[in-house]
């Protein structure tokens, strides 16, 4: 297993639209293991392959209290089950240190495949419903900062750019 570096906003590679997974092979298994390790090390609850510069439709999520229940989603999609929205102060491993309120549908039916390629569905609400929508956005080149004002986004951008210059 290996840790992979996480891209940070405003890295343009985060805007890449990920391609569907077609090969359910050992390389995919290794990718998901590395993503789970990288997510835990960074103390995240979700990570999209896009965030480690792998542009395949792969997500890992662990919303459990004990951080012992990683879930893998290959080629994930969702249907909205409840038009009612919920607000949540979202963060992102690619936007470290910043949190902003985002409103998303509160209940969704997740459809995905596991690492073997078997299809499954989950009726999700709460944090899992928010997390899956946030992570699928990554696969489509979108970030939570796209939902806030340009003023707030530009402030976050300049603060992160400054931090990146200092650490370079
Ligand atoms: C996405 O986010 C998410 O700024 C996952 O310094 C967000 O794991 C899903 C993190 C909200 C549901 C609700 C962020 C860690 C982790 C930071 C994360 C930081 C350290 C974010
Ligand atoms: Co994120």
PDB file of C-alpha atoms and ligand atoms in Angstrom:
ATOM      1  CA  UNK A   1       0.000   0.000   0.000  1.00  0.00           C
ATOM      2  CA  UNK A   2       1.147   3.517  -0.686  1.00  0.00           C
ATOM      3  CA  UNK A   3       0.186   7.075   0.137  1.00  0.00           C
ATOM      4  CA  UNK A   4      -0.524   9.265  -2.884  1.00  0.00           C
ATOM      5  CA  UNK A   5      -0.136  13.067  -2.879  1.00  0.00           C
ATOM      6  CA  UNK A   6      -3.438  14.997  -2.842  1.00  0.00           C
ATOM      7  CA  UNK A   7      -3.943  17.795  -5.391  1.00  0.00           C
ATOM      8  CA  UNK A   8      -5.060  21.125  -3.940  1.00  0.00           C
ATOM      9  CA  UNK A   9      -7.328  23.879  -5.269  1.00  0.00           C
ATOM     10  CA  UNK A  10      -6.819  25.700  -7.641  1.00  0.00           C
ATOM     11  CA  UNK A  11      -4.813  22.941  -9.372  1.00  0.00           C
ATOM     12  CA  UNK A  12      -6.354  22.712 -12.877  1.00  0.00           C
ATOM     13  CA  UNK A  13      -6.011  18.893 -12.847  1.00  0.00           C
ATOM     14  CA  UNK A  14      -8.919  18.849 -10.345  1.00  0.00           C
ATOM     15  CA  UNK A  15     -11.124  20.031 -13.257  1.00  0.00           C
ATOM     16  CA  UNK A  16     -10.546  16.837 -15.291  1.00  0.00           C
ATOM     17  CA  UNK A  17     -13.681  14.730 -15.944  1.00  0.00           C
ATOM     18  CA  UNK A  18     -12.927  11.133 -14.882  1.00  0.00           C
ATOM     19  CA  UNK A  19     -13.494   8.153 -17.213  1.00  0.00           C
ATOM     20  CA  UNK A  20     -15.594   5.077 -16.368  1.00  0.00           C
ATOM     21  CA  UNK A  21     -13.768   2.028 -15.012  1.00  0.00           C
ATOM     22  CA  UNK A  22     -13.927  -0.919 -17.430  1.00  0.00           C
ATOM     23  CA  UNK A  23     -11.215  -3.222 -15.998  1.00  0.00           C
ATOM     24  CA  UNK A  24     -11.915  -4.748 -12.563  1.00  0.00           C
ATOM     25  CA  UNK A  25      -8.349  -5.955 -12.090  1.00  0.00           C
ATOM     26  CA  UNK A  26      -5.466  -5.971  -9.594  1.00  0.00           C
ATOM     27  CA  UNK A  27      -4.487  -2.414 -10.548  1.00  0.00           C
ATOM     28  CA  UNK A  28      -7.969  -1.182  -9.561  1.00  0.00           C
ATOM     29  CA  UNK A  29      -7.725  -3.082  -6.255  1.00  0.00           C
ATOM     30  CA  UNK A  30      -4.344  -1.424  -5.506  1.00  0.00           C
ATOM     31  CA  UNK A  31      -5.744   2.001  -6.404  1.00  0.00           C
ATOM     32  CA  UNK A  32      -8.639   1.597  -3.934  1.00  0.00           C
ATOM     33  CA  UNK A  33      -6.276   0.373  -1.185  1.00  0.00           C
ATOM     34  CA  UNK A  34      -3.946   3.337  -1.719  1.00  0.00           C
ATOM     35  CA  UNK A  35      -6.929   5.716  -1.700  1.00  0.00           C
ATOM     36  CA  UNK A  36      -8.242   4.300   1.600  1.00  0.00           C
ATOM     37  CA  UNK A  37      -4.786   4.610   3.175  1.00  0.00           C
ATOM     38  CA  UNK A  38      -4.396   8.167   1.837  1.00  0.00           C
ATOM     39  CA  UNK A  39      -7.872   9.157   3.090  1.00  0.00           C
ATOM     40  CA  UNK A  40      -7.206   7.847   6.621  1.00  0.00           C
ATOM     41  CA  UNK A  41      -3.748   9.423   6.796  1.00  0.00           C
ATOM     42  CA  UNK A  42      -5.241  12.807   5.815  1.00  0.00           C
ATOM     43  CA  UNK A  43      -8.125  12.325   8.302  1.00  0.00           C
ATOM     44  CA  UNK A  44     -10.758  12.585   5.584  1.00  0.00           C
ATOM     45  CA  UNK A  45     -14.131  10.887   5.288  1.00  0.00           C
ATOM     46  CA  UNK A  46     -14.121  10.728   1.478  1.00  0.00           C
ATOM     47  CA  UNK A  47     -11.623  10.774  -1.377  1.00  0.00           C
ATOM     48  CA  UNK A  48     -12.121  10.732  -5.153  1.00  0.00           C
ATOM     49  CA  UNK A  49      -9.437   9.318  -7.482  1.00  0.00           C
ATOM     50  CA  UNK A  50      -9.394  12.741  -9.215  1.00  0.00           C
ATOM     51  CA  UNK A  51      -7.856  14.190  -6.033  1.00  0.00           C
ATOM     52  CA  UNK A  52      -4.770  11.981  -6.452  1.00  0.00           C
ATOM     53  CA  UNK A  53      -4.562  12.777 -10.188  1.00  0.00           C
ATOM     54  CA  UNK A  54      -6.079   9.454 -11.320  1.00  0.00           C
ATOM     55  CA  UNK A  55      -8.963  10.309 -13.617  1.00  0.00           C
ATOM     56  CA  UNK A  56     -11.083   7.172 -13.190  1.00  0.00           C
ATOM     57  CA  UNK A  57     -14.570   6.982 -11.638  1.00  0.00           C
ATOM     58  CA  UNK A  58     -13.483   5.630  -8.238  1.00  0.00           C
ATOM     59  CA  UNK A  59     -14.395   6.876  -4.727  1.00  0.00           C
ATOM     60  CA  UNK A  60     -13.655   5.773  -1.195  1.00  0.00           C
ATOM     61  CA  UNK A  61     -15.760   6.908   1.778  1.00  0.00           C
ATOM     62  CA  UNK A  62     -15.777   6.108   5.499  1.00  0.00           C
ATOM     63  CA  UNK A  63     -18.452   7.929   7.474  1.00  0.00           C
ATOM     64  CA  UNK A  64     -18.281   5.528  10.440  1.00  0.00           C
ATOM     65  CA  UNK A  65     -17.508   6.775  13.963  1.00  0.00           C
ATOM     66  CA  UNK A  66     -14.693   4.233  14.453  1.00  0.00           C
ATOM     67  CA  UNK A  67     -13.155   4.869  11.004  1.00  0.00           C
ATOM     68  CA  UNK A  68     -13.158   1.121  10.399  1.00  0.00           C
ATOM     69  CA  UNK A  69     -15.744   0.810   7.604  1.00  0.00           C
ATOM     70  CA  UNK A  70     -14.299   1.968   4.290  1.00  0.00           C
ATOM     71  CA  UNK A  71     -16.718   1.809   1.371  1.00  0.00           C
ATOM     72  CA  UNK A  72     -15.568   1.664  -2.272  1.00  0.00           C
ATOM     73  CA  UNK A  73     -17.739   3.031  -5.089  1.00  0.00           C
ATOM     74  CA  UNK A  74     -16.808   2.336  -8.714  1.00  0.00           C
ATOM     75  CA  UNK A  75     -18.705   4.172 -11.508  1.00  0.00           C
ATOM     76  CA  UNK A  76     -21.078   5.748  -8.947  1.00  0.00           C
ATOM     77  CA  UNK A  77     -24.258   7.652  -9.849  1.00  0.00           C
ATOM     78  CA  UNK A  78     -27.246   8.768  -7.794  1.00  0.00           C
ATOM     79  CA  UNK A  79     -30.949   9.458  -8.161  1.00  0.00           C
ATOM     80  CA  UNK A  80     -32.502  12.133  -5.958  1.00  0.00           C
ATOM     81  CA  UNK A  81     -35.122  10.514  -3.656  1.00  0.00           C
ATOM     82  CA  UNK A  82     -36.128  13.654  -1.766  1.00  0.00           C
ATOM     83  CA  UNK A  83     -36.127  17.153  -3.298  1.00  0.00           C
ATOM     84  CA  UNK A  84     -35.765  18.575   0.210  1.00  0.00           C
ATOM     85  CA  UNK A  85     -32.218  19.881   0.724  1.00  0.00           C
ATOM     86  CA  UNK A  86     -29.951  19.971   3.756  1.00  0.00           C
ATOM     87  CA  UNK A  87     -27.221  22.516   4.518  1.00  0.00           C
ATOM     88  CA  UNK A  88     -23.833  21.305   5.711  1.00  0.00           C
ATOM     89  CA  UNK A  89     -20.509  23.004   6.445  1.00  0.00           C
ATOM     90  CA  UNK A  90     -18.417  21.135   3.861  1.00  0.00           C
ATOM     91  CA  UNK A  91     -14.669  20.778   3.745  1.00  0.00           C
ATOM     92  CA  UNK A  92     -12.420  18.971   1.288  1.00  0.00           C
ATOM     93  CA  UNK A  93      -8.955  17.421   1.438  1.00  0.00           C
ATOM     94  CA  UNK A  94      -8.197  19.440  -1.728  1.00  0.00           C
ATOM     95  CA  UNK A  95      -9.251  22.713  -0.022  1.00  0.00           C
ATOM     96  CA  UNK A  96      -7.489  22.250   3.349  1.00  0.00           C
ATOM     97  CA  UNK A  97      -8.502  24.521   6.201  1.00  0.00           C
ATOM     98  CA  UNK A  98     -11.649  25.965   4.582  1.00  0.00           C
ATOM     99  CA  UNK A  99     -15.294  25.133   5.295  1.00  0.00           C
ATOM    100  CA  UNK A 100     -18.389  26.642   3.681  1.00  0.00           C
ATOM    101  CA  UNK A 101     -22.102  25.846   3.801  1.00  0.00           C
ATOM    102  CA  UNK A 102     -23.429  23.892   0.825  1.00  0.00           C
ATOM    103  CA  UNK A 103     -27.039  22.839   0.224  1.00  0.00           C
ATOM    104  CA  UNK A 104     -27.694  19.438  -1.424  1.00  0.00           C
ATOM    105  CA  UNK A 105     -30.622  16.973  -1.783  1.00  0.00           C
ATOM    106  CA  UNK A 106     -30.961  15.175   1.565  1.00  0.00           C
ATOM    107  CA  UNK A 107     -31.795  11.664   0.354  1.00  0.00           C
ATOM    108  CA  UNK A 108     -30.349   9.885  -2.705  1.00  0.00           C
ATOM    109  CA  UNK A 109     -30.269   6.374  -4.153  1.00  0.00           C
ATOM    110  CA  UNK A 110     -26.614   5.567  -4.816  1.00  0.00           C
ATOM    111  CA  UNK A 111     -25.891   3.122  -7.651  1.00  0.00           C
ATOM    112  CA  UNK A 112     -22.351   1.829  -8.036  1.00  0.00           C
ATOM    113  CA  UNK A 113     -20.163  -1.227  -8.524  1.00  0.00           C
ATOM    114  CA  UNK A 114     -17.786  -2.792  -6.005  1.00  0.00           C
ATOM    115  CA  UNK A 115     -14.137  -3.532  -6.720  1.00  0.00           C
ATOM    116  CA  UNK A 116     -15.138  -6.894  -8.253  1.00  0.00           C
ATOM    117  CA  UNK A 117     -17.581  -5.184 -10.623  1.00  0.00           C
ATOM    118  CA  UNK A 118     -20.803  -6.300  -8.918  1.00  0.00           C
ATOM    119  CA  UNK A 119     -23.570  -3.661  -8.943  1.00  0.00           C
ATOM    120  CA  UNK A 120     -25.124  -2.470  -5.666  1.00  0.00           C
ATOM    121  CA  UNK A 121     -27.443   0.294  -4.450  1.00  0.00           C
ATOM    122  CA  UNK A 122     -27.645   2.228  -1.168  1.00  0.00           C
ATOM    123  CA  UNK A 123     -30.544   4.413  -0.033  1.00  0.00           C
ATOM    124  CA  UNK A 124     -28.528   7.189   1.637  1.00  0.00           C
ATOM    125  CA  UNK A 125     -29.320  10.161   3.835  1.00  0.00           C
ATOM    126  CA  UNK A 126     -27.350  12.194   6.377  1.00  0.00           C
ATOM    127  CA  UNK A 127     -23.591  12.526   5.962  1.00  0.00           C
ATOM    128  CA  UNK A 128     -23.318   9.651   3.445  1.00  0.00           C
ATOM    129  CA  UNK A 129     -25.781  11.382   1.084  1.00  0.00           C
ATOM    130  CA  UNK A 130     -23.777  14.616   1.311  1.00  0.00           C
ATOM    131  CA  UNK A 131     -20.441  12.869   0.950  1.00  0.00           C
ATOM    132  CA  UNK A 132     -21.375  10.832  -2.145  1.00  0.00           C
ATOM    133  CA  UNK A 133     -22.630  13.973  -3.920  1.00  0.00           C
ATOM    134  CA  UNK A 134     -19.470  15.902  -2.972  1.00  0.00           C
ATOM    135  CA  UNK A 135     -17.261  13.044  -4.202  1.00  0.00           C
ATOM    136  CA  UNK A 136     -19.153  12.450  -7.472  1.00  0.00           C
ATOM    137  CA  UNK A 137     -18.709  16.184  -8.131  1.00  0.00           C
ATOM    138  CA  UNK A 138     -14.918  15.576  -8.021  1.00  0.00           C
ATOM    139  CA  UNK A 139     -15.271  12.930 -10.755  1.00  0.00           C
ATOM    140  CA  UNK A 140     -17.016  15.575 -12.862  1.00  0.00           C
ATOM    141  CA  UNK A 141     -14.278  18.164 -12.192  1.00  0.00           C
ATOM    142  CA  UNK A 142     -16.366  20.097  -9.666  1.00  0.00           C
ATOM    143  CA  UNK A 143     -15.468  21.329  -6.173  1.00  0.00           C
ATOM    144  CA  UNK A 144     -17.623  22.518  -3.248  1.00  0.00           C
ATOM    145  CA  UNK A 145     -16.175  26.024  -3.668  1.00  0.00           C
ATOM    146  CA  UNK A 146     -18.050  26.200  -7.000  1.00  0.00           C
ATOM    147  CA  UNK A 147     -21.285  26.535  -4.964  1.00  0.00           C
ATOM    148  CA  UNK A 148     -20.177  29.594  -2.928  1.00  0.00           C
ATOM    149  CA  UNK A 149     -19.771  33.218  -4.011  1.00  0.00           C
ATOM    150  CA  UNK A 150     -16.935  34.176  -6.363  1.00  0.00           C
ATOM    151  CA  UNK A 151     -15.683  36.577  -3.692  1.00  0.00           C
ATOM    152  CA  UNK A 152     -15.348  33.780  -1.108  1.00  0.00           C
ATOM    153  CA  UNK A 153     -13.877  31.388  -3.702  1.00  0.00           C
ATOM    154  CA  UNK A 154     -11.285  33.953  -4.831  1.00  0.00           C
ATOM    155  CA  UNK A 155     -10.274  34.602  -1.217  1.00  0.00           C
ATOM    156  CA  UNK A 156      -9.747  30.878  -0.641  1.00  0.00           C
ATOM    157  CA  UNK A 157      -7.831  30.640  -3.924  1.00  0.00           C
ATOM    158  CA  UNK A 158      -5.399  33.415  -3.029  1.00  0.00           C
ATOM    159  CA  UNK A 159      -4.832  32.082   0.502  1.00  0.00           C
ATOM    160  CA  UNK A 160      -4.064  28.588  -0.811  1.00  0.00           C
ATOM    161  CA  UNK A 161      -1.852  29.958  -3.627  1.00  0.00           C
ATOM    162  CA  UNK A 162       0.115  31.899  -1.037  1.00  0.00           C
ATOM    163  CA  UNK A 163       0.464  28.782   1.155  1.00  0.00           C
ATOM    164  CA  UNK A 164       1.619  26.770  -1.884  1.00  0.00           C
ATOM    165  CA  UNK A 165       4.264  29.395  -2.735  1.00  0.00           C
ATOM    166  CA  UNK A 166       5.567  29.307   0.834  1.00  0.00           C
ATOM    167  CA  UNK A 167       5.855  25.526   0.924  1.00  0.00           C
ATOM    168  CA  UNK A 168       7.379  25.225  -2.596  1.00  0.00           C
TER     169      UNK A 168
HETATM  170  C1  LIG B   1     -16.095  15.544   1.748  1.00  0.00           C
HETATM  171  O1  LIG B   1     -14.209  15.886   3.072  1.00  0.00           O
HETATM  172  C2  LIG B   1     -17.230  15.888   2.642  1.00  0.00           C
HETATM  173  O2  LIG B   1      -9.931  21.143   5.469  1.00  0.00           O
HETATM  174  C3  LIG B   1     -14.948  14.871   2.451  1.00  0.00           C
HETATM  175  O3  LIG B   1      -7.854  20.512   7.031  1.00  0.00           O
HETATM  176  C4  LIG B   1     -17.268  17.087   3.316  1.00  0.00           C
HETATM  177  O4  LIG B   1     -12.927  14.420   4.136  1.00  0.00           O
HETATM  178  C5  LIG B   1     -18.250  15.015   2.797  1.00  0.00           C
HETATM  179  C6  LIG B   1     -10.464  17.552   5.737  1.00  0.00           C
HETATM  180  C7  LIG B   1     -18.338  17.383   4.140  1.00  0.00           C
HETATM  181  C8  LIG B   1     -19.310  15.302   3.617  1.00  0.00           C
HETATM  182  C9  LIG B   1     -19.360  16.490   4.279  1.00  0.00           C
HETATM  183  C10 LIG B   1     -10.620  18.874   5.375  1.00  0.00           C
HETATM  184  C11 LIG B   1      -9.393  17.227   6.546  1.00  0.00           C
HETATM  185  C12 LIG B   1     -11.352  16.494   5.250  1.00  0.00           C
HETATM  186  C13 LIG B   1      -9.756  19.844   5.817  1.00  0.00           C
HETATM  187  C14 LIG B   1     -13.170  15.575   3.896  1.00  0.00           C
HETATM  188  C15 LIG B   1      -8.683  19.514   6.635  1.00  0.00           C
HETATM  189  C16 LIG B   1      -8.500  18.187   6.991  1.00  0.00           C
HETATM  190  C17 LIG B   1     -12.369  16.690   4.406  1.00  0.00           C
HETATM  191 CO1  LIG B   2     -13.501  16.932  -1.739  1.00  0.00          CO
END
